[in-house]
């Protein structure tokens, strides 16, 4: 089995994955959302301290199975360096004490592997990654990631979080804004769709966020209507840019991953778009959209088979900018 550890942001998670079958044997996660909610976003120092207590607590569940663990996989980049270091320190200690190799895991590649939990890999694959840190379209081929489009400013998850904060709805914003949007009218406010007139293969969400702020200041529409109209504009923006890629890339399989891929409006819109372009849409189960160790373990299995191990002294945490 592979023991995997995830601590790139505000989820402490540990999993065990069987190497021969990709089967998820154990998966535990302690989310810190409630702890950060009062601050309207993740406080890195607090997150780091909470990992320091949560990770050892979950590791105890793994103890009866330690004899079967062949390697330890840990998220090393990108993420918040102070929180990544908690998982990395634990992984190094486990590697030394059990005398097993260490596998460094890229968080974005791990999100792609949320699609393959208890399944075979799909390759080649076009992927829309929408999370709190990233908004990207990636071509995943022969196990390598090629970036086709990225955001010029905020990410999708971040824009939901910021809108929720402006409307005083709490953190994390994605699920709350989605709930409010269900009760609102998406046509109540016509927000500008970012970069809609531009041929650029890129995303941008900070202008839309500012448009939402101005609309809130006008005090003319309900929170529900603002959420629905905002979510509608984000979805249109994602679809417009994805269409451009669909027109030029014939890859049959397309997937959406990352925390914001749990959004039902976005999922449904892509179901229609994929039908139109004759693509097969792949989505991870909702529990594996947000950060988790199961996806880390699934990628760990692939890297274990390739013997892609790292030296302890070479593993460091890399922050979001890297
Ligand atoms: O992948 P993830 O757990 O962490 C990062 O790698 O960033 O994504 C978290 C982000 C948060 O910004 C959260 O608000 C957003 O995903 N999110 C959503 C939804 N659920 C989570 N955004 C839109 N709609 C949702 N239902
Ligand atoms: Zn993530």
PDB file of N, CA and C and ligand atoms in Angstrom, residues 107 111 131 291 295, ligand 2:
ATOM      1  N   UNK A 107       0.461  19.042  -6.434  1.00  0.00           N
ATOM      2  CA  UNK A 107      -0.951  19.146  -6.061  1.00  0.00           C
ATOM      3  C   UNK A 107      -1.892  19.165  -7.274  1.00  0.00           C
ATOM      4  N   UNK A 111      -4.846  16.537  -8.235  1.00  0.00           N
ATOM      5  CA  UNK A 111      -6.261  16.819  -8.540  1.00  0.00           C
ATOM      6  C   UNK A 111      -6.697  16.033  -9.785  1.00  0.00           C
ATOM      7  N   UNK A 131      -9.868  25.593  -8.784  1.00  0.00           N
ATOM      8  CA  UNK A 131      -9.743  25.411  -7.327  1.00  0.00           C
ATOM      9  C   UNK A 131      -9.603  26.774  -6.664  1.00  0.00           C
ATOM     10  N   UNK A 291      -9.630  19.229  -1.698  1.00  0.00           N
ATOM     11  CA  UNK A 291      -8.344  18.607  -1.362  1.00  0.00           C
ATOM     12  C   UNK A 291      -8.527  17.346  -0.515  1.00  0.00           C
ATOM     13  N   UNK A 295      -6.546  11.283  -3.655  1.00  0.00           N
ATOM     14  CA  UNK A 295      -5.988  11.627  -4.976  1.00  0.00           C
ATOM     15  C   UNK A 295      -4.450  11.640  -4.923  1.00  0.00           C
TER      16      UNK A 295
HETATM   17 ZN1  LIG B   2      -6.577  21.737  -4.335  1.00  0.00          ZN
END
